[in-house]
mmCIF file of C-alpha atoms and ligand atoms in Angstrom:
data_model
loop_
_atom_site.group_PDB
_atom_site.id
_atom_site.type_symbol
_atom_site.label_atom_id
_atom_site.label_comp_id
_atom_site.label_asym_id
_atom_site.label_seq_id
_atom_site.Cartn_x
_atom_site.Cartn_y
_atom_site.Cartn_z
ATOM 1 C CA UNK C 1 24.043 -7.879 -2.255
ATOM 2 C CA UNK C 2 20.754 -7.297 -0.440
ATOM 3 C CA UNK C 3 17.132 -8.036 -1.179
ATOM 4 C CA UNK C 4 14.705 -5.294 -0.267
ATOM 5 C CA UNK C 5 11.108 -6.336 0.324
ATOM 6 C CA UNK C 6 8.916 -4.681 -2.234
ATOM 7 C CA UNK C 7 5.541 -6.467 -2.102
ATOM 8 C CA UNK C 8 4.747 -8.320 1.112
ATOM 9 C CA UNK C 9 3.463 -11.868 1.466
ATOM 10 C CA UNK C 10 0.225 -10.487 2.916
ATOM 11 C CA UNK C 11 -0.337 -8.148 -0.047
ATOM 12 C CA UNK C 12 0.324 -10.998 -2.471
ATOM 13 C CA UNK C 13 -2.140 -13.347 -0.753
ATOM 14 C CA UNK C 14 -4.884 -10.729 -0.860
ATOM 15 C CA UNK C 15 -4.152 -9.912 -4.479
ATOM 16 C CA UNK C 16 -4.307 -13.565 -5.534
ATOM 17 C CA UNK C 17 -7.751 -13.883 -3.881
ATOM 18 C CA UNK C 18 -8.898 -10.739 -5.712
ATOM 19 C CA UNK C 19 -7.690 -12.076 -9.072
ATOM 20 C CA UNK C 20 -9.455 -15.415 -8.438
ATOM 21 C CA UNK C 21 -12.699 -13.550 -7.732
ATOM 22 C CA UNK C 22 -12.328 -11.511 -10.916
ATOM 23 C CA UNK C 23 -11.713 -14.679 -12.927
ATOM 24 C CA UNK C 24 -14.892 -16.148 -11.456
ATOM 25 C CA UNK C 25 -16.902 -13.040 -12.351
ATOM 26 C CA UNK C 26 -15.930 -13.368 -16.007
ATOM 27 C CA UNK C 27 -15.908 -17.157 -16.317
ATOM 28 C CA UNK C 28 -18.490 -18.546 -13.922
ATOM 29 C CA UNK C 29 -20.147 -20.813 -16.491
ATOM 30 C CA UNK C 30 -17.131 -21.905 -18.510
ATOM 31 C CA UNK C 31 -14.719 -24.748 -18.195
ATOM 32 C CA UNK C 32 -11.324 -23.131 -17.985
ATOM 33 C CA UNK C 33 -7.865 -24.287 -18.892
ATOM 34 C CA UNK C 34 -5.037 -22.597 -17.018
ATOM 35 C CA UNK C 35 -1.865 -22.421 -19.076
ATOM 36 C CA UNK C 36 0.973 -21.529 -16.759
ATOM 37 C CA UNK C 37 4.380 -20.446 -17.989
ATOM 38 C CA UNK C 38 7.317 -22.078 -16.208
ATOM 39 C CA UNK C 39 9.282 -21.614 -14.225
ATOM 40 C CA UNK C 40 8.513 -18.241 -12.699
ATOM 41 C CA UNK C 41 4.737 -18.706 -12.469
ATOM 42 C CA UNK C 42 4.695 -21.968 -10.539
ATOM 43 C CA UNK C 43 4.011 -20.496 -7.091
ATOM 44 C CA UNK C 44 1.528 -17.906 -8.346
ATOM 45 C CA UNK C 45 -0.300 -20.616 -10.301
ATOM 46 C CA UNK C 46 -0.428 -22.959 -7.298
ATOM 47 C CA UNK C 47 -1.891 -20.253 -5.065
ATOM 48 C CA UNK C 48 -4.286 -19.028 -7.746
ATOM 49 C CA UNK C 49 -5.747 -22.453 -8.539
ATOM 50 C CA UNK C 50 -6.292 -23.150 -4.825
ATOM 51 C CA UNK C 51 -8.144 -19.828 -4.471
ATOM 52 C CA UNK C 52 -10.205 -20.664 -7.561
ATOM 53 C CA UNK C 53 -11.063 -24.068 -6.167
ATOM 54 C CA UNK C 54 -12.288 -22.495 -2.919
ATOM 55 C CA UNK C 55 -14.796 -20.437 -4.912
ATOM 56 C CA UNK C 56 -15.879 -23.433 -6.949
ATOM 57 C CA UNK C 57 -13.891 -22.852 -10.146
ATOM 58 C CA UNK C 58 -12.038 -26.031 -11.038
ATOM 59 C CA UNK C 59 -9.795 -25.494 -14.040
ATOM 60 C CA UNK C 60 -7.569 -27.968 -15.823
ATOM 61 C CA UNK C 61 -3.930 -26.961 -15.404
ATOM 62 C CA UNK C 62 -1.132 -27.187 -17.939
ATOM 63 C CA UNK C 63 2.446 -25.984 -17.683
ATOM 64 C CA UNK C 64 4.612 -24.749 -20.503
ATOM 65 C CA UNK C 65 8.290 -24.055 -20.694
ATOM 66 C CA UNK C 66 9.289 -20.672 -22.014
ATOM 67 C CA UNK C 67 12.604 -19.011 -21.426
ATOM 68 C CA UNK C 68 13.698 -15.562 -22.488
ATOM 69 C CA UNK C 69 15.876 -14.322 -19.622
ATOM 70 C CA UNK C 70 19.521 -14.898 -18.824
ATOM 71 C CA UNK C 71 20.484 -13.401 -15.453
ATOM 72 C CA UNK C 72 19.176 -9.835 -15.435
ATOM 73 C CA UNK C 73 18.695 -9.567 -19.184
ATOM 74 C CA UNK C 74 16.039 -10.470 -21.709
ATOM 75 C CA UNK C 75 17.661 -12.384 -24.571
ATOM 76 C CA UNK C 76 15.023 -11.092 -26.967
ATOM 77 C CA UNK C 77 14.150 -14.643 -28.060
ATOM 78 C CA UNK C 78 11.427 -16.926 -26.699
ATOM 79 C CA UNK C 79 11.425 -20.681 -27.086
ATOM 80 C CA UNK C 80 8.173 -22.655 -26.778
ATOM 81 C CA UNK C 81 8.525 -26.335 -27.614
ATOM 82 C CA UNK C 82 5.229 -27.767 -26.481
ATOM 83 C CA UNK C 83 2.335 -28.846 -28.665
ATOM 84 C CA UNK C 84 -0.687 -26.681 -27.799
ATOM 85 C CA UNK C 85 -3.413 -28.565 -29.666
ATOM 86 C CA UNK C 86 -5.159 -29.356 -26.339
ATOM 87 C CA UNK C 87 -6.464 -25.738 -26.180
ATOM 88 C CA UNK C 88 -8.708 -26.285 -29.191
ATOM 89 C CA UNK C 89 -12.300 -25.275 -28.346
ATOM 90 C CA UNK C 90 -11.398 -24.374 -24.739
ATOM 91 C CA UNK C 91 -11.499 -21.204 -22.612
ATOM 92 C CA UNK C 92 -7.842 -20.553 -21.918
ATOM 93 C CA UNK C 93 -6.297 -18.331 -19.269
ATOM 94 C CA UNK C 94 -2.563 -17.827 -19.707
ATOM 95 C CA UNK C 95 -0.913 -17.274 -16.316
ATOM 96 C CA UNK C 96 2.428 -15.472 -16.269
ATOM 97 C CA UNK C 97 4.534 -14.190 -13.386
ATOM 98 C CA UNK C 98 5.616 -10.901 -14.924
ATOM 99 C CA UNK C 99 5.117 -8.873 -18.057
ATOM 100 C CA UNK C 100 8.343 -7.141 -18.999
ATOM 101 C CA UNK C 101 9.067 -6.653 -22.702
ATOM 102 C CA UNK C 102 5.920 -8.675 -23.478
ATOM 103 C CA UNK C 103 7.803 -10.933 -25.876
ATOM 104 C CA UNK C 104 7.021 -14.183 -24.041
ATOM 105 C CA UNK C 105 3.298 -13.475 -23.801
ATOM 106 C CA UNK C 106 3.060 -12.206 -27.363
ATOM 107 C CA UNK C 107 4.658 -15.385 -28.673
ATOM 108 C CA UNK C 108 2.545 -17.670 -26.514
ATOM 109 C CA UNK C 109 -0.671 -15.751 -27.189
ATOM 110 C CA UNK C 110 -0.093 -16.156 -30.932
ATOM 111 C CA UNK C 111 0.689 -19.870 -30.557
ATOM 112 C CA UNK C 112 -2.480 -20.427 -28.505
ATOM 113 C CA UNK C 113 -4.611 -18.555 -31.063
ATOM 114 C CA UNK C 114 -3.260 -20.766 -33.871
ATOM 115 C CA UNK C 115 -4.778 -23.757 -32.066
ATOM 116 C CA UNK C 116 -8.378 -22.467 -32.222
ATOM 117 C CA UNK C 117 -9.318 -21.922 -28.577
ATOM 118 C CA UNK C 118 -12.864 -20.774 -27.706
ATOM 119 C CA UNK C 119 -11.371 -17.757 -25.891
ATOM 120 C CA UNK C 120 -8.035 -16.583 -24.493
ATOM 121 C CA UNK C 121 -7.429 -14.361 -21.487
ATOM 122 C CA UNK C 122 -4.119 -13.315 -19.941
ATOM 123 C CA UNK C 123 -3.358 -13.002 -16.256
ATOM 124 C CA UNK C 124 -0.092 -11.527 -14.936
ATOM 125 C CA UNK C 125 0.899 -11.062 -11.323
ATOM 126 C CA UNK C 126 3.360 -8.255 -12.052
ATOM 127 C CA UNK C 127 3.193 -5.698 -14.817
ATOM 128 C CA UNK C 128 6.310 -3.637 -15.417
ATOM 129 C CA UNK C 129 5.552 -0.092 -16.397
ATOM 130 C CA UNK C 130 7.822 0.476 -19.358
ATOM 131 C CA UNK C 131 7.503 1.113 -23.072
ATOM 132 C CA UNK C 132 6.755 -1.857 -25.310
ATOM 133 C CA UNK C 133 6.797 -2.258 -29.064
ATOM 134 C CA UNK C 134 3.541 -4.177 -29.118
ATOM 135 C CA UNK C 135 0.295 -4.411 -27.218
ATOM 136 C CA UNK C 136 -1.184 -7.626 -25.893
ATOM 137 C CA UNK C 137 -4.579 -7.593 -24.161
ATOM 138 C CA UNK C 138 -4.028 -8.269 -20.446
ATOM 139 C CA UNK C 139 -7.235 -9.190 -18.602
ATOM 140 C CA UNK C 140 -5.969 -9.558 -15.032
ATOM 141 C CA UNK C 141 -3.072 -7.613 -13.483
ATOM 142 C CA UNK C 142 -1.871 -8.094 -9.914
ATOM 143 C CA UNK C 143 0.545 -5.228 -9.336
ATOM 144 C CA UNK C 144 1.936 -2.547 -11.617
ATOM 145 C CA UNK C 145 5.602 -2.098 -10.747
ATOM 146 C CA UNK C 146 8.470 0.131 -11.877
ATOM 147 C CA UNK C 147 11.021 -1.179 -14.356
ATOM 148 C CA UNK C 148 13.237 -2.942 -11.807
ATOM 149 C CA UNK C 149 14.507 -6.520 -11.599
ATOM 150 C CA UNK C 150 12.476 -8.394 -8.968
ATOM 151 C CA UNK C 151 12.871 -11.805 -7.328
ATOM 152 C CA UNK C 152 10.852 -14.066 -5.038
ATOM 153 C CA UNK C 153 7.435 -15.729 -5.106
ATOM 154 C CA UNK C 154 8.646 -17.938 -7.975
ATOM 155 C CA UNK C 155 10.902 -15.414 -9.665
ATOM 156 C CA UNK C 156 14.616 -16.086 -9.741
ATOM 157 C CA UNK C 157 17.964 -14.519 -10.254
ATOM 158 C CA UNK C 158 19.983 -17.313 -11.924
ATOM 159 C CA UNK C 159 17.736 -19.931 -10.242
ATOM 160 C CA UNK C 160 18.062 -18.438 -6.740
ATOM 161 C CA UNK C 161 15.398 -16.780 -4.558
ATOM 162 C CA UNK C 162 12.330 -18.506 -6.060
ATOM 163 C CA UNK C 163 11.214 -19.586 -2.579
ATOM 164 C CA UNK C 164 11.113 -16.087 -1.051
ATOM 165 C CA UNK C 165 7.548 -15.610 0.229
ATOM 166 C CA UNK C 166 7.535 -11.929 -0.802
ATOM 167 C CA UNK C 167 8.665 -10.025 -3.881
ATOM 168 C CA UNK C 168 11.919 -8.185 -3.473
ATOM 169 C CA UNK C 169 14.310 -6.003 -5.393
ATOM 170 C CA UNK C 170 17.972 -6.888 -5.583
ATOM 171 C CA UNK C 171 20.223 -4.109 -4.446
ATOM 172 C CA UNK C 172 23.895 -4.189 -5.258
ATOM 173 C CA UNK C 173 26.103 -3.232 -2.362
ATOM 174 C CA UNK C 174 28.637 -0.556 -3.348
ATOM 175 C CA UNK C 175 31.567 -1.889 -5.408
ATOM 176 C CA UNK C 176 30.033 -5.369 -5.480
ATOM 177 C CA UNK C 177 30.119 -7.247 -8.751
ATOM 178 C CA UNK C 178 27.186 -9.569 -9.428
ATOM 179 C CA UNK C 179 28.378 -12.998 -10.367
ATOM 180 C CA UNK C 180 26.370 -15.918 -11.671
ATOM 181 C CA UNK C 181 24.992 -18.282 -9.058
ATOM 182 C CA UNK C 182 25.570 -16.070 -6.022
HETATM 183 P P1 5GP S 201 9.235 -10.708 -21.229
HETATM 184 O O1 5GP S 201 9.184 -11.740 -22.326
HETATM 185 O O2 5GP S 201 7.897 -10.048 -20.940
HETATM 186 O O3 5GP S 201 10.324 -9.701 -21.448
HETATM 187 O O4 5GP S 201 9.730 -11.421 -19.927
HETATM 188 C C1 5GP S 201 8.988 -12.356 -19.296
HETATM 189 C C2 5GP S 201 9.851 -13.319 -18.531
HETATM 190 O O5 5GP S 201 11.118 -12.767 -18.175
HETATM 191 C C3 5GP S 201 9.183 -13.598 -17.211
HETATM 192 O O6 5GP S 201 8.366 -14.726 -17.328
HETATM 193 C C4 5GP S 201 10.328 -13.824 -16.272
HETATM 194 O O7 5GP S 201 10.711 -15.172 -16.314
HETATM 195 C C5 5GP S 201 11.443 -12.987 -16.836
HETATM 196 N N1 5GP S 201 11.523 -11.670 -16.163
HETATM 197 C C6 5GP S 201 11.151 -10.472 -16.640
HETATM 198 N N2 5GP S 201 11.366 -9.507 -15.744
HETATM 199 C C7 5GP S 201 11.877 -10.122 -14.658
HETATM 200 C C8 5GP S 201 12.280 -9.655 -13.356
HETATM 201 O O8 5GP S 201 12.216 -8.472 -12.993
HETATM 202 N N3 5GP S 201 12.737 -10.598 -12.500
HETATM 203 C C9 5GP S 201 12.829 -11.909 -12.829
HETATM 204 N N4 5GP S 201 13.284 -12.727 -11.908
HETATM 205 N N5 5GP S 201 12.451 -12.385 -14.033
HETATM 206 C C10 5GP S 201 11.979 -11.491 -14.932
#
């Protein structure tokens, strides 16, 4: 099994700066809450909030647990256990690593809206180009990518590869079977 580099560290760094600037353009006078979805978004969120800080945007940061994937596959179900009442009256930006089926963001977006925020925006680093059964408004997109399974920069395959500084695609070597916890 090999990992092929797909988006370089350099491209990611520049993109995160660009997203931070776009967030500033739209939210320069508001107090923002960043709602980051664990685990995949932890590195993206850390880099993004540091870039925001450098340009004088100082959001509050909250993390939420949501899990929908098992290995390569979406389970089709999303679990969110946390109480979201803290978003009431606030400008919320949901930060997610990747939009795939959209199920996770749809569920979270609806949960946030139920708690009466002042506004909600969505920021994704990666946006898979594939058909979806529903539309969610995405305000900030890092990279549009083909419908392939990617790892690195926070994203895992069965908890491995989160620390890769770039985003890569897993390539199966001929006749190799993928087994859990490689
Ligand atoms: P969705 O609910 O949009 O189908 O999936 C969102 C979640 O699934 C992401 O937060 C991420 O954890 C996981 N996911 C979706 N696509 C990929 C992928 O290509 N690679 C990895 N590592 N995780 C993915």
